[in-house]
mmCIF file of C-alpha atoms and ligand atoms in Angstrom:
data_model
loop_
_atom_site.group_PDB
_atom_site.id
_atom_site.type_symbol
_atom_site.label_atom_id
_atom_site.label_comp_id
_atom_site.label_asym_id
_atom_site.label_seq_id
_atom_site.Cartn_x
_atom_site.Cartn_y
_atom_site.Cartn_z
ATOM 1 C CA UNK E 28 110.347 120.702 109.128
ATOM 2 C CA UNK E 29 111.277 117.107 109.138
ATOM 3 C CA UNK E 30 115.266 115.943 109.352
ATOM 4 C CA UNK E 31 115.735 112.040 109.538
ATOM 5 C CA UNK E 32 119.014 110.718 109.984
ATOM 6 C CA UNK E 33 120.541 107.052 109.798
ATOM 7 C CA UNK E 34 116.838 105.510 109.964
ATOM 8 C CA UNK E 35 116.725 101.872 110.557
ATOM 9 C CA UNK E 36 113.001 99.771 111.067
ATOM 10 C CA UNK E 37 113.622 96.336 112.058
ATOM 11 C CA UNK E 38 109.986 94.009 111.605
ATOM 12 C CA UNK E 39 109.915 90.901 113.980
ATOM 13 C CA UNK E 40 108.988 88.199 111.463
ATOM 14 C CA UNK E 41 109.500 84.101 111.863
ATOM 15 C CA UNK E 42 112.584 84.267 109.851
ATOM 16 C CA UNK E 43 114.206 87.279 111.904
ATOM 17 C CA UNK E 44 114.485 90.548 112.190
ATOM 18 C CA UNK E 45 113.489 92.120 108.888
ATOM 19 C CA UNK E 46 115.230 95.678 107.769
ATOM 20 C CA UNK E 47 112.007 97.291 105.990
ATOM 21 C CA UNK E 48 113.866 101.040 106.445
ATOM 22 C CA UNK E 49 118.042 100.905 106.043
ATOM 23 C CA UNK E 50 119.565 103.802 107.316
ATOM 24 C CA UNK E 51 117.386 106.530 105.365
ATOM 25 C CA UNK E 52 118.637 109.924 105.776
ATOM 26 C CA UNK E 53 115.943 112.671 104.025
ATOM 27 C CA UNK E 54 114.845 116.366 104.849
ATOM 28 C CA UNK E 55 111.619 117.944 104.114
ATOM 29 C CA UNK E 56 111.474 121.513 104.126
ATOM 30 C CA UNK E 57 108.635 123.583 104.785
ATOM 31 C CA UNK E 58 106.073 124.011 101.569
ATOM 32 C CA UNK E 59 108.222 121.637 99.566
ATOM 33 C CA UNK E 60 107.203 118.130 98.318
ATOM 34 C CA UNK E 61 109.215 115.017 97.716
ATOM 35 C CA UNK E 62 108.266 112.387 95.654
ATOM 36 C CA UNK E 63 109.197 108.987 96.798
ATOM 37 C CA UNK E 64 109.264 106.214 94.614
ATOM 38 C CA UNK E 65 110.022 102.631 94.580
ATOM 39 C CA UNK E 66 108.634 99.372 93.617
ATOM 40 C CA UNK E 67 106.259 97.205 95.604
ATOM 41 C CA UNK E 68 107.940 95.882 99.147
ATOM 42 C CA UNK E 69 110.530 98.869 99.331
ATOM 43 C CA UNK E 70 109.899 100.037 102.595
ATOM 44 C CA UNK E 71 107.879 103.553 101.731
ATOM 45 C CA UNK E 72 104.898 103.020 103.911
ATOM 46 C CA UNK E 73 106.890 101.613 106.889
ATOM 47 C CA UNK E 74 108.946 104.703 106.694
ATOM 48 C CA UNK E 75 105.954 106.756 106.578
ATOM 49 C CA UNK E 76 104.653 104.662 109.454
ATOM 50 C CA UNK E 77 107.917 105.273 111.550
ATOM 51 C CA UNK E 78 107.976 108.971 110.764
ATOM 52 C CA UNK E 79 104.551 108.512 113.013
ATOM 53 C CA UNK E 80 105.570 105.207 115.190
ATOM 54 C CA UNK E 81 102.383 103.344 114.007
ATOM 55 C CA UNK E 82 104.158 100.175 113.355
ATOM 56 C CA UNK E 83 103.920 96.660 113.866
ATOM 57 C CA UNK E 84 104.184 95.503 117.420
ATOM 58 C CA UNK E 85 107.843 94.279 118.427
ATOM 59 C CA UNK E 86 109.452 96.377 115.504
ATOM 60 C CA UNK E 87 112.377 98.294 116.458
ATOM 61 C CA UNK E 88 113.449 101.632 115.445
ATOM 62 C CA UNK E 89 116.656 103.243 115.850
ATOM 63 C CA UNK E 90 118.162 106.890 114.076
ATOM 64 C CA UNK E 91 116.853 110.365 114.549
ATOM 65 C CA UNK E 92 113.504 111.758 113.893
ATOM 66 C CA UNK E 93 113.262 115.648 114.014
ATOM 67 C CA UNK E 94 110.013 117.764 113.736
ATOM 68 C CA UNK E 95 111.237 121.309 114.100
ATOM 69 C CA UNK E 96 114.438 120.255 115.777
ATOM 70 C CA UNK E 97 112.775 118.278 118.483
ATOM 71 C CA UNK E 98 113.058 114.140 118.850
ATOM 72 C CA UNK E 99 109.857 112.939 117.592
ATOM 73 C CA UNK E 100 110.681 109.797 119.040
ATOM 74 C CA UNK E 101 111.771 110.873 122.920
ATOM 75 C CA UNK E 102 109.445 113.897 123.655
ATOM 76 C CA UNK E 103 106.697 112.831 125.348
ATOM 77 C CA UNK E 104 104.502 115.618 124.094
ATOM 78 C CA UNK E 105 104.669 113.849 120.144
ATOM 79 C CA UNK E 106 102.038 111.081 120.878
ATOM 80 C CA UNK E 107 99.171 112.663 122.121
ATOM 81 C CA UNK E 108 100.295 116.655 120.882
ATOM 82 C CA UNK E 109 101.198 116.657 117.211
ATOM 83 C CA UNK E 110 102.782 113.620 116.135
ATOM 84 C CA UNK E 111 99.317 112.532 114.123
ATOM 85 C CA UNK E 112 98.066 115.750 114.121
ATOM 86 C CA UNK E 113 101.156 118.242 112.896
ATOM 87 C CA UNK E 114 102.234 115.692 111.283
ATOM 88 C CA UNK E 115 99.376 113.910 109.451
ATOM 89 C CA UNK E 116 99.220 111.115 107.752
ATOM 90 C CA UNK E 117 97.131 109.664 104.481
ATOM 91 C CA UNK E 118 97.305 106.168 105.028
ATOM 92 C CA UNK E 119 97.900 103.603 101.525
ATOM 93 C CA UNK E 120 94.373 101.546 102.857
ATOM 94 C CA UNK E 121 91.759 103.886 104.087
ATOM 95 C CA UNK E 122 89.791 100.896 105.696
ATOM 96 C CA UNK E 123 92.383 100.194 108.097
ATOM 97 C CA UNK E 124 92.625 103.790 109.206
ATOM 98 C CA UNK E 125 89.035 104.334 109.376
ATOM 99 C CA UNK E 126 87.451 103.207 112.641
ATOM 100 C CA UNK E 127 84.763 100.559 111.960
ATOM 101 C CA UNK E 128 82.434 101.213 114.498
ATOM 102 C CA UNK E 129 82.721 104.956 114.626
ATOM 103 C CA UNK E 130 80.667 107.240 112.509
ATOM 104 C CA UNK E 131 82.459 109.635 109.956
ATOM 105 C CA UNK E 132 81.728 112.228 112.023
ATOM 106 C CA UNK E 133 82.374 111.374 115.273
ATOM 107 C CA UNK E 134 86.280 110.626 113.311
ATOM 108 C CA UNK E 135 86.572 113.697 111.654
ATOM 109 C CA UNK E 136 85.005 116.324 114.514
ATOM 110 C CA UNK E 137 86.390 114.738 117.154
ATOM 111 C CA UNK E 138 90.164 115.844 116.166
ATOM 112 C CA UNK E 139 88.888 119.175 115.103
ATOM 113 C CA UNK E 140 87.396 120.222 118.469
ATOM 114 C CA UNK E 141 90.432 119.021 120.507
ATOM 115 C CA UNK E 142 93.346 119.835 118.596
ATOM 116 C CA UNK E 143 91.353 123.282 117.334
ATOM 117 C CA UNK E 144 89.399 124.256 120.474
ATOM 118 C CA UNK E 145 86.348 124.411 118.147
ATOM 119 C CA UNK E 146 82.647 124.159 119.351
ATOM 120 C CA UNK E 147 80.787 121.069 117.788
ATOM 121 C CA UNK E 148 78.882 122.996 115.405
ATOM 122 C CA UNK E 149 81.706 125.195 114.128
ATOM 123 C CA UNK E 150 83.812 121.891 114.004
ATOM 124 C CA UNK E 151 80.799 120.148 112.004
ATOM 125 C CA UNK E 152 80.653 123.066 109.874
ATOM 126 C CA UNK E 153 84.766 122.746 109.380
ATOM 127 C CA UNK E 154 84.481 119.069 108.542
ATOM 128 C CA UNK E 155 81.945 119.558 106.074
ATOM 129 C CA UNK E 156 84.057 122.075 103.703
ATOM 130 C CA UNK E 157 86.562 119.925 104.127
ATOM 131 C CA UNK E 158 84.374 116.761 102.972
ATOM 132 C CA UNK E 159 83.382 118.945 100.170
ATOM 133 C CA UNK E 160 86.748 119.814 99.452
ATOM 134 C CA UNK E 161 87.415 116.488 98.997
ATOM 135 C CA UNK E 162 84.649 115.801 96.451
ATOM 136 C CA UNK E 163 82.299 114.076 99.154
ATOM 137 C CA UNK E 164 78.746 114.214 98.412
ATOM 138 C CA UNK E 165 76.072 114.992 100.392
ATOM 139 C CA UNK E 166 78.477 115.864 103.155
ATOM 140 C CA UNK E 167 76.199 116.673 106.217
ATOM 141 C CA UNK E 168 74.062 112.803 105.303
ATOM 142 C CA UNK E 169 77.842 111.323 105.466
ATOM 143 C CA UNK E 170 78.719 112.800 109.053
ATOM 144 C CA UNK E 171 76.035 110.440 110.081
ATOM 145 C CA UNK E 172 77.100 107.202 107.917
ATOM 146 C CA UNK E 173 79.524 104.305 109.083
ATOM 147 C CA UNK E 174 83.036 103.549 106.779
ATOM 148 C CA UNK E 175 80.798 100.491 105.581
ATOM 149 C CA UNK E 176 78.395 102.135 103.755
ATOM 150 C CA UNK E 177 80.822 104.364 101.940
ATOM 151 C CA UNK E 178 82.444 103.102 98.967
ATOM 152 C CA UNK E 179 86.257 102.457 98.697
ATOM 153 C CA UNK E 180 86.991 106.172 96.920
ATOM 154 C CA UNK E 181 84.885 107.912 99.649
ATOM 155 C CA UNK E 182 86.490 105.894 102.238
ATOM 156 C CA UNK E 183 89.671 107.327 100.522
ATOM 157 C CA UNK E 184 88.147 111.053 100.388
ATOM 158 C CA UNK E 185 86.995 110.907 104.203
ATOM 159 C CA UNK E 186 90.456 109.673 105.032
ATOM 160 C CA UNK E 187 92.447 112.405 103.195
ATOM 161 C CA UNK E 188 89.474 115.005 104.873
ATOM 162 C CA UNK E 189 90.654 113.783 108.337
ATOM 163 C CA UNK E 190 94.688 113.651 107.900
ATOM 164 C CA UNK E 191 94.023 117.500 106.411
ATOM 165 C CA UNK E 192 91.254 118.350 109.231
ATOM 166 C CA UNK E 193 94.110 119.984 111.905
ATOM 167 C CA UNK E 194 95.598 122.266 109.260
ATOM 168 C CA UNK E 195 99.003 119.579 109.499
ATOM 169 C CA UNK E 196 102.418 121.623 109.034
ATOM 170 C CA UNK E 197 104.098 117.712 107.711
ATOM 171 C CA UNK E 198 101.360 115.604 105.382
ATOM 172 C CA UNK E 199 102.548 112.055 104.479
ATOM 173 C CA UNK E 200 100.325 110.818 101.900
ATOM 174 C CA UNK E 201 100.824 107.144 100.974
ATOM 175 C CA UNK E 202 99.750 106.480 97.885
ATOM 176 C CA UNK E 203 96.290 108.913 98.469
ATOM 177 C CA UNK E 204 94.684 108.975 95.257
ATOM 178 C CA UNK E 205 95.336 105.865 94.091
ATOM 179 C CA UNK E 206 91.655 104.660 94.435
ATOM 180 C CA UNK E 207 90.234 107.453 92.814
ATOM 181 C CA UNK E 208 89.636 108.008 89.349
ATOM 182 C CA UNK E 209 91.368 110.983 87.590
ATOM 183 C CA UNK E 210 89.160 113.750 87.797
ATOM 184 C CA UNK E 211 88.849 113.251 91.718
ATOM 185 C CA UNK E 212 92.517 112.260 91.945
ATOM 186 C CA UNK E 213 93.332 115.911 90.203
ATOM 187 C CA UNK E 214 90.920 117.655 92.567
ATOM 188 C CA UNK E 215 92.531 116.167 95.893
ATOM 189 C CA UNK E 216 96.266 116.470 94.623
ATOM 190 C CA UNK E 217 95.141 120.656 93.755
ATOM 191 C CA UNK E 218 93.784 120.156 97.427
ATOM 192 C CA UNK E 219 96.748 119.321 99.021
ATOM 193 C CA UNK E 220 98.712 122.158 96.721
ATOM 194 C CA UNK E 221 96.457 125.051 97.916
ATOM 195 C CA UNK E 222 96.720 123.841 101.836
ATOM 196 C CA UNK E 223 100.581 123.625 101.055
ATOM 197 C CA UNK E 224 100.612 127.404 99.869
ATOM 198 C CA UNK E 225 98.280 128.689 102.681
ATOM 199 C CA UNK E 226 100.273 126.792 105.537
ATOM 200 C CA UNK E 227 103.465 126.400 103.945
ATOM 201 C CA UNK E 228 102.577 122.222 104.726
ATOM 202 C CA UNK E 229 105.893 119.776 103.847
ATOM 203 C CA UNK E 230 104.457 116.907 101.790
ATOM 204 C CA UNK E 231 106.209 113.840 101.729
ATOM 205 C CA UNK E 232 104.081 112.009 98.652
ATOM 206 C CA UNK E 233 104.616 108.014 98.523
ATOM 207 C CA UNK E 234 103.513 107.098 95.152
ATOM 208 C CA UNK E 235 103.566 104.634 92.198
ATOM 209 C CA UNK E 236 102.779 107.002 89.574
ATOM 210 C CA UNK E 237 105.556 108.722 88.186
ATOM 211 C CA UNK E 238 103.746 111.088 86.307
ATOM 212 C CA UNK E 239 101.815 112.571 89.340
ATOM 213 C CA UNK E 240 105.400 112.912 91.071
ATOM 214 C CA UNK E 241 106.909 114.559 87.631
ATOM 215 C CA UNK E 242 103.509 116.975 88.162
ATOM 216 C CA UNK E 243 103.852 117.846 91.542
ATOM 217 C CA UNK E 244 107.179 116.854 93.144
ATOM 218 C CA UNK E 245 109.760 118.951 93.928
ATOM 219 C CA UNK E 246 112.126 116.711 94.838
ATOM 220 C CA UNK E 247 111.915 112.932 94.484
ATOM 221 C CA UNK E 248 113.464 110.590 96.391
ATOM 222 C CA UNK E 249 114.063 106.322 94.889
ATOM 223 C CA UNK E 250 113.779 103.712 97.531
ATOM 224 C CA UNK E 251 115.032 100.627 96.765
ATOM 225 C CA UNK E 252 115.428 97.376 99.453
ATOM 226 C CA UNK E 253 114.940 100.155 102.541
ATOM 227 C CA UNK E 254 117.487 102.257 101.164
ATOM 228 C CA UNK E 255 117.044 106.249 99.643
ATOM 229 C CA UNK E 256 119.341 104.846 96.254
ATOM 230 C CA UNK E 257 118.904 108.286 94.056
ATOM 231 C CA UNK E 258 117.420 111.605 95.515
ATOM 232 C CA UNK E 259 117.023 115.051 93.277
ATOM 233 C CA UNK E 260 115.093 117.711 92.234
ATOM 234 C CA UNK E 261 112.686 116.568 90.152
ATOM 235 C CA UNK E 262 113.186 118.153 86.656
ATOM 236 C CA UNK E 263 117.019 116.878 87.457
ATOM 237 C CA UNK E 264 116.037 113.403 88.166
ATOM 238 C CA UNK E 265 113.615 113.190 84.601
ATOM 239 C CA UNK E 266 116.688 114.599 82.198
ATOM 240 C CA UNK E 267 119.503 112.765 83.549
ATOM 241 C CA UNK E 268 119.500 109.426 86.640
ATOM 242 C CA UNK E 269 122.757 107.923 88.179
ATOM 243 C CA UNK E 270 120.902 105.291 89.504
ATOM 244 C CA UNK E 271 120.394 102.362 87.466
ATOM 245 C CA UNK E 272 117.631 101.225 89.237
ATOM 246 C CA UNK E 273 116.330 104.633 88.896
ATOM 247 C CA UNK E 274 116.884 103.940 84.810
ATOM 248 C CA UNK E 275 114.616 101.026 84.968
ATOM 249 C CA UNK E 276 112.427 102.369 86.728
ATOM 250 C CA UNK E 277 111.663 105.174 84.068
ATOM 251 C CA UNK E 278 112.104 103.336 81.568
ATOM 252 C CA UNK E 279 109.294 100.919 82.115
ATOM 253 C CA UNK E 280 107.170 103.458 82.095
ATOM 254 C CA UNK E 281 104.794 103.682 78.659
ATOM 255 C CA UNK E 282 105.255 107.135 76.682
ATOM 256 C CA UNK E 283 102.883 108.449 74.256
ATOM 257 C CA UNK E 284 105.509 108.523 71.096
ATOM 258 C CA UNK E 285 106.130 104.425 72.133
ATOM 259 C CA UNK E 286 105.548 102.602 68.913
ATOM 260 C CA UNK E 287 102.184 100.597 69.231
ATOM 261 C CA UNK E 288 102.088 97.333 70.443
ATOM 262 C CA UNK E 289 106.013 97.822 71.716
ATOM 263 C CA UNK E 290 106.211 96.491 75.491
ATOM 264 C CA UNK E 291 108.368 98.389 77.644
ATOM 265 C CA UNK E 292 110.958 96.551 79.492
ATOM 266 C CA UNK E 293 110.159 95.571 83.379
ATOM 267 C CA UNK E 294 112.822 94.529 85.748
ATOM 268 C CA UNK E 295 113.504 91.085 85.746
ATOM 269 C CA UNK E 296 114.220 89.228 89.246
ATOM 270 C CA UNK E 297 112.599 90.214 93.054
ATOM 271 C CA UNK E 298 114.323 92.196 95.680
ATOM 272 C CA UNK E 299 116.549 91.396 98.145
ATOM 273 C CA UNK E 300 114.837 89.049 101.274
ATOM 274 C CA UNK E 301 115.787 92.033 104.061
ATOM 275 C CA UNK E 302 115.420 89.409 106.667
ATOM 276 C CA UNK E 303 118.699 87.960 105.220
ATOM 277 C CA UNK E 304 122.143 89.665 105.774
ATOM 278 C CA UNK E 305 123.210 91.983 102.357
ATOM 279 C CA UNK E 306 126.810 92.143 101.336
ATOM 280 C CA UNK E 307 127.381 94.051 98.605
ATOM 281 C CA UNK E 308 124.537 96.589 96.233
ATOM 282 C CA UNK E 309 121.229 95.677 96.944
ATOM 283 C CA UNK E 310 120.612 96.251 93.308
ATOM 284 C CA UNK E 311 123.054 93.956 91.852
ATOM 285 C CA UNK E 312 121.852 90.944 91.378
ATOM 286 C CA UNK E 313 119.709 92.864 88.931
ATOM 287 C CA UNK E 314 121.750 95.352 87.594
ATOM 288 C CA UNK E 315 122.849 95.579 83.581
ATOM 289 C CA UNK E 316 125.529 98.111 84.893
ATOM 290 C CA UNK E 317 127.347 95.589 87.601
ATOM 291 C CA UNK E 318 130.884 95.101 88.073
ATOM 292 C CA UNK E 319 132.337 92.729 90.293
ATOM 293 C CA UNK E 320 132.968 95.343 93.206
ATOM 294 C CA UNK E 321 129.281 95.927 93.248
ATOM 295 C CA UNK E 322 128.724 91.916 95.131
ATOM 296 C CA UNK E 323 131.207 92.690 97.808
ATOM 297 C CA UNK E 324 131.354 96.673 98.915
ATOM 298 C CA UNK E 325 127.956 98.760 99.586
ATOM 299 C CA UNK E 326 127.974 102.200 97.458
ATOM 300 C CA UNK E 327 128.105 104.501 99.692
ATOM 301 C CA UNK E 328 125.884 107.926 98.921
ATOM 302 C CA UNK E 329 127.624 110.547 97.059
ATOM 303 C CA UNK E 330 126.528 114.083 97.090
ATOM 304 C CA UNK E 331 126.728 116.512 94.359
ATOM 305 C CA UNK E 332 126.136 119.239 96.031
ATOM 306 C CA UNK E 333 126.208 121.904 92.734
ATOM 307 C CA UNK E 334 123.146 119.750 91.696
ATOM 308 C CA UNK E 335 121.657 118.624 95.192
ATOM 309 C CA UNK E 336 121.811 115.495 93.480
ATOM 310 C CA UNK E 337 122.821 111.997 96.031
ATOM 311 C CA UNK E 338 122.775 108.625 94.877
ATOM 312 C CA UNK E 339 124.502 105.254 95.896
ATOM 313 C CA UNK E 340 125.985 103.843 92.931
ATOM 314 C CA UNK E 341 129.827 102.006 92.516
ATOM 315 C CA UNK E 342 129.016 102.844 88.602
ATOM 316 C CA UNK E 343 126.496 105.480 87.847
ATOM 317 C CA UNK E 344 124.448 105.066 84.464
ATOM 318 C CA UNK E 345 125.298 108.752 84.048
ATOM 319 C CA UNK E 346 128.937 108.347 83.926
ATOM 320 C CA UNK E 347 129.346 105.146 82.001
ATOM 321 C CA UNK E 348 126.359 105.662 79.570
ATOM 322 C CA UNK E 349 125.183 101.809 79.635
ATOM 323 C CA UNK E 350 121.285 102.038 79.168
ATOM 324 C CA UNK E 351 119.667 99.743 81.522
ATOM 325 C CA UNK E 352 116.204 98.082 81.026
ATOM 326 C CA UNK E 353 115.345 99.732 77.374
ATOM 327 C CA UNK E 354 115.708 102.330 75.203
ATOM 328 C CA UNK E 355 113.335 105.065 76.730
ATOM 329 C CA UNK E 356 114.549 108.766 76.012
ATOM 330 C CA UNK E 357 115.087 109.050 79.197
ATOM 331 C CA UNK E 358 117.839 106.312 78.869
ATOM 332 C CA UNK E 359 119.386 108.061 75.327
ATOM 333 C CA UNK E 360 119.712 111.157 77.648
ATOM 334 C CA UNK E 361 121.572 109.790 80.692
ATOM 335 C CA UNK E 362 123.788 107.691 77.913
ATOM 336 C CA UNK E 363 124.780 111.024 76.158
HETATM 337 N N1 ATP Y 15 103.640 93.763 109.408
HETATM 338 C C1 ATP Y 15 104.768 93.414 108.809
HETATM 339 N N2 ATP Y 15 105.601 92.507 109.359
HETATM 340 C C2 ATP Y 15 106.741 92.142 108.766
HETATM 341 N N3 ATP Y 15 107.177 92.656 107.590
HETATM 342 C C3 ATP Y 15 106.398 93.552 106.979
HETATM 343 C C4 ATP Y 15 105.151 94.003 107.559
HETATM 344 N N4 ATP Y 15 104.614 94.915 106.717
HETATM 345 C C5 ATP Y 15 105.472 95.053 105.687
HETATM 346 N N5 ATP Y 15 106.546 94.239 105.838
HETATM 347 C C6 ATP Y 15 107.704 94.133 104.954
HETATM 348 O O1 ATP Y 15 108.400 95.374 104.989
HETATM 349 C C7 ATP Y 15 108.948 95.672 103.709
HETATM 350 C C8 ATP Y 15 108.512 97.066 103.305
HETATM 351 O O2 ATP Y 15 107.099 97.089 103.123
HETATM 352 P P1 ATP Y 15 106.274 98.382 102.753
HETATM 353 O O3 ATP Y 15 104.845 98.090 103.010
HETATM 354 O O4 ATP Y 15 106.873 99.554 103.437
HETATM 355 O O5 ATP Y 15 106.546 98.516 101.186
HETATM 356 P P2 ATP Y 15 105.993 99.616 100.169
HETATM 357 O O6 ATP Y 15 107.185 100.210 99.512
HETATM 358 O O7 ATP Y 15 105.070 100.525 100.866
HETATM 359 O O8 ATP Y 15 105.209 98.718 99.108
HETATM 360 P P3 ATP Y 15 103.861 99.045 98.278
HETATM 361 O O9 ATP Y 15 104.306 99.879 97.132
HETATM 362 O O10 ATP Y 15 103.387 97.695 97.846
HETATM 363 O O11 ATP Y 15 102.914 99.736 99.184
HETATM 364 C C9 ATP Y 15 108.491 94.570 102.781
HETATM 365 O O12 ATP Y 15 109.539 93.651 102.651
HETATM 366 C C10 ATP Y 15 107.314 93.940 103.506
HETATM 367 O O13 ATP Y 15 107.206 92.576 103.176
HETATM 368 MG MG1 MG Y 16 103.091 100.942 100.720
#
């Protein structure tokens, strides 16, 4: 459905040119979803956002975009056909997509009638299910309401409505249930699952909660400073990591047989500045697992195909068995 290759998103900023996206190579396949993962800052929305070119103005892209084999980013027919539409997005803050001084309706019917050909009361009727759908309340009272009057999780429910109001073939959700609590969150997530097995939808699912991507990935993909570090199936990626970022990053997260009152270990130090030159792995100034080759050559990406495993790593936690960042099973498994 979706084939980027050799991605790069440059961000004009006072201090330069900042990489948000480094050469990010990842293929979504038609009912599949991938998980992707990464701490604050790593560049998932802005590679969401480039997948659908609403960036910042003056930031440059450069790399190949494919939606069904054509250029998303030289066909004129992607802005106003289906970049937006086939290819939806759930954006992270739903009061920056919503239109202020636009009521929910006019938003969500609008699209329907001209990407659908659907008469306004047939569309009114769509967008209602779909509010429903969504857990919206009093749907037909909200068609008629302004973003403002709707709290932050409804804002959030309206916004997912809309992204999934064209029937999208590629949905990326950033981070789409994060405002809601978990009864709602379960509801949209099943959503999202049943429109994925009616239209066979590619879901690329940006999210901070590892246990919703161990629930419903099938493939997750670690972002670290701009870069895809560690990509597998998902099952794969939960028994055994290469990455060691992709160790600490499991590893700080609680289990239920943790001893109580035991903290789990977070990652000390920040991530690279990507307005700044990198020499070397990203990761190393924070890595338990570094060797003095990691400060002067980049990993490059090795594939293991038998596994459709890929990860960029000089010294794989795998291989070597040095537990990074704690003593999570996770970590005893990858050490055996
Ligand atoms: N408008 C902007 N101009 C310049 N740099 C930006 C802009 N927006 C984001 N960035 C930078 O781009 C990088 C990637 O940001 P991005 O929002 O994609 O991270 P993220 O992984 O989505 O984080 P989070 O988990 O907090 O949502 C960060 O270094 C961020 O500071
Ligand atoms: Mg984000």
């Amino acid at each position: 459905m979706l084939a980027l290759d050799d991605v790069w998103t440059r961000l004009p900023t006072a201090a330069g040119p900042l990489s948000a996206v480094r050469g990010v190579s990842l293929d979504l396949y038609s009912n599949e979803t991938v998980g992707l993962v990464g701490e604050s800052g790593s560049g998932k929305s802005m590679l969401g956002r480039t997948i659908l070119n609403i960036l910042p103005d003056g930031a440059r892209v450069s790399g190949s975009i494919r939606y069904q084999g054509k250029d998303v980013r030289a066909d004129p027919r992607a802005a106003n056909g289906w970049r937006g539409v086939e290819i939806a997005m759930i954006f992270q803050n739903p009061m920056t997509s919503l239109n202020p001084v636009r009521t929910i309706g006019k938003q969500i019917i609008d699209p329907i009638r001209h990407h659908l050909g659907l008469a306004q009361r047939e569309a009114a009727d769509r967008a209602m299910d779909l509010l429903n759908q969504v857990g919206v309340s009093a749907a037909r009272q909200r068609l008629g309401q302004y973003p403002h009057e709707l709290s932050g999780g409804m804002r959030q429910r309206v916004a997912i409505a809309i992204a999934l109001s064209c029937d999208p073939k590629v949905l990326i959700a950033d981070e789409p249930t994060t405002a809601l609590d978990v009864t709602v969150q379960k509801q949209v997530l099943d959503l999202m699952e049943s429109l994925q097995e009616r239209f066979r939808m590619a879901i690329l699912l940006i999210t901070h909660d590892l246990g919703v991507v161990a629930g419903r990935a099938d493939r997750v993909a670690v972002m670290y400073a701009g870069e895809i570090v560690e990509m597998a199936q998902t099952a794969d990626l939960f028994a055994q990591m290469q990455h060691p970022y992709t160790r600490a990053l499991l590893d700080s997260v609680p289990r239920l047989d943790d001893p109580p009152h035991v903290r789990r270990p977070s990652l000390a130090g920040r991530p690279p500045n990507l307005a700044l030159p990198l020499v070397g792995c990203p990761f190393q100034p924070r890595c338990a697992n570094q060797q003095p080759d990691c400060a002067v050559e980049v990993p490059a990406l090795v594939s293991v195909p038998e596994c459709s495993r890929s990860f960029s790593c000089h010294h794989p936690v795998g291989v070597h068995g040095t537990v990074v960042g704690g003593e999570g099973r996770a970590g005893h498994a990858a050490a055996e």
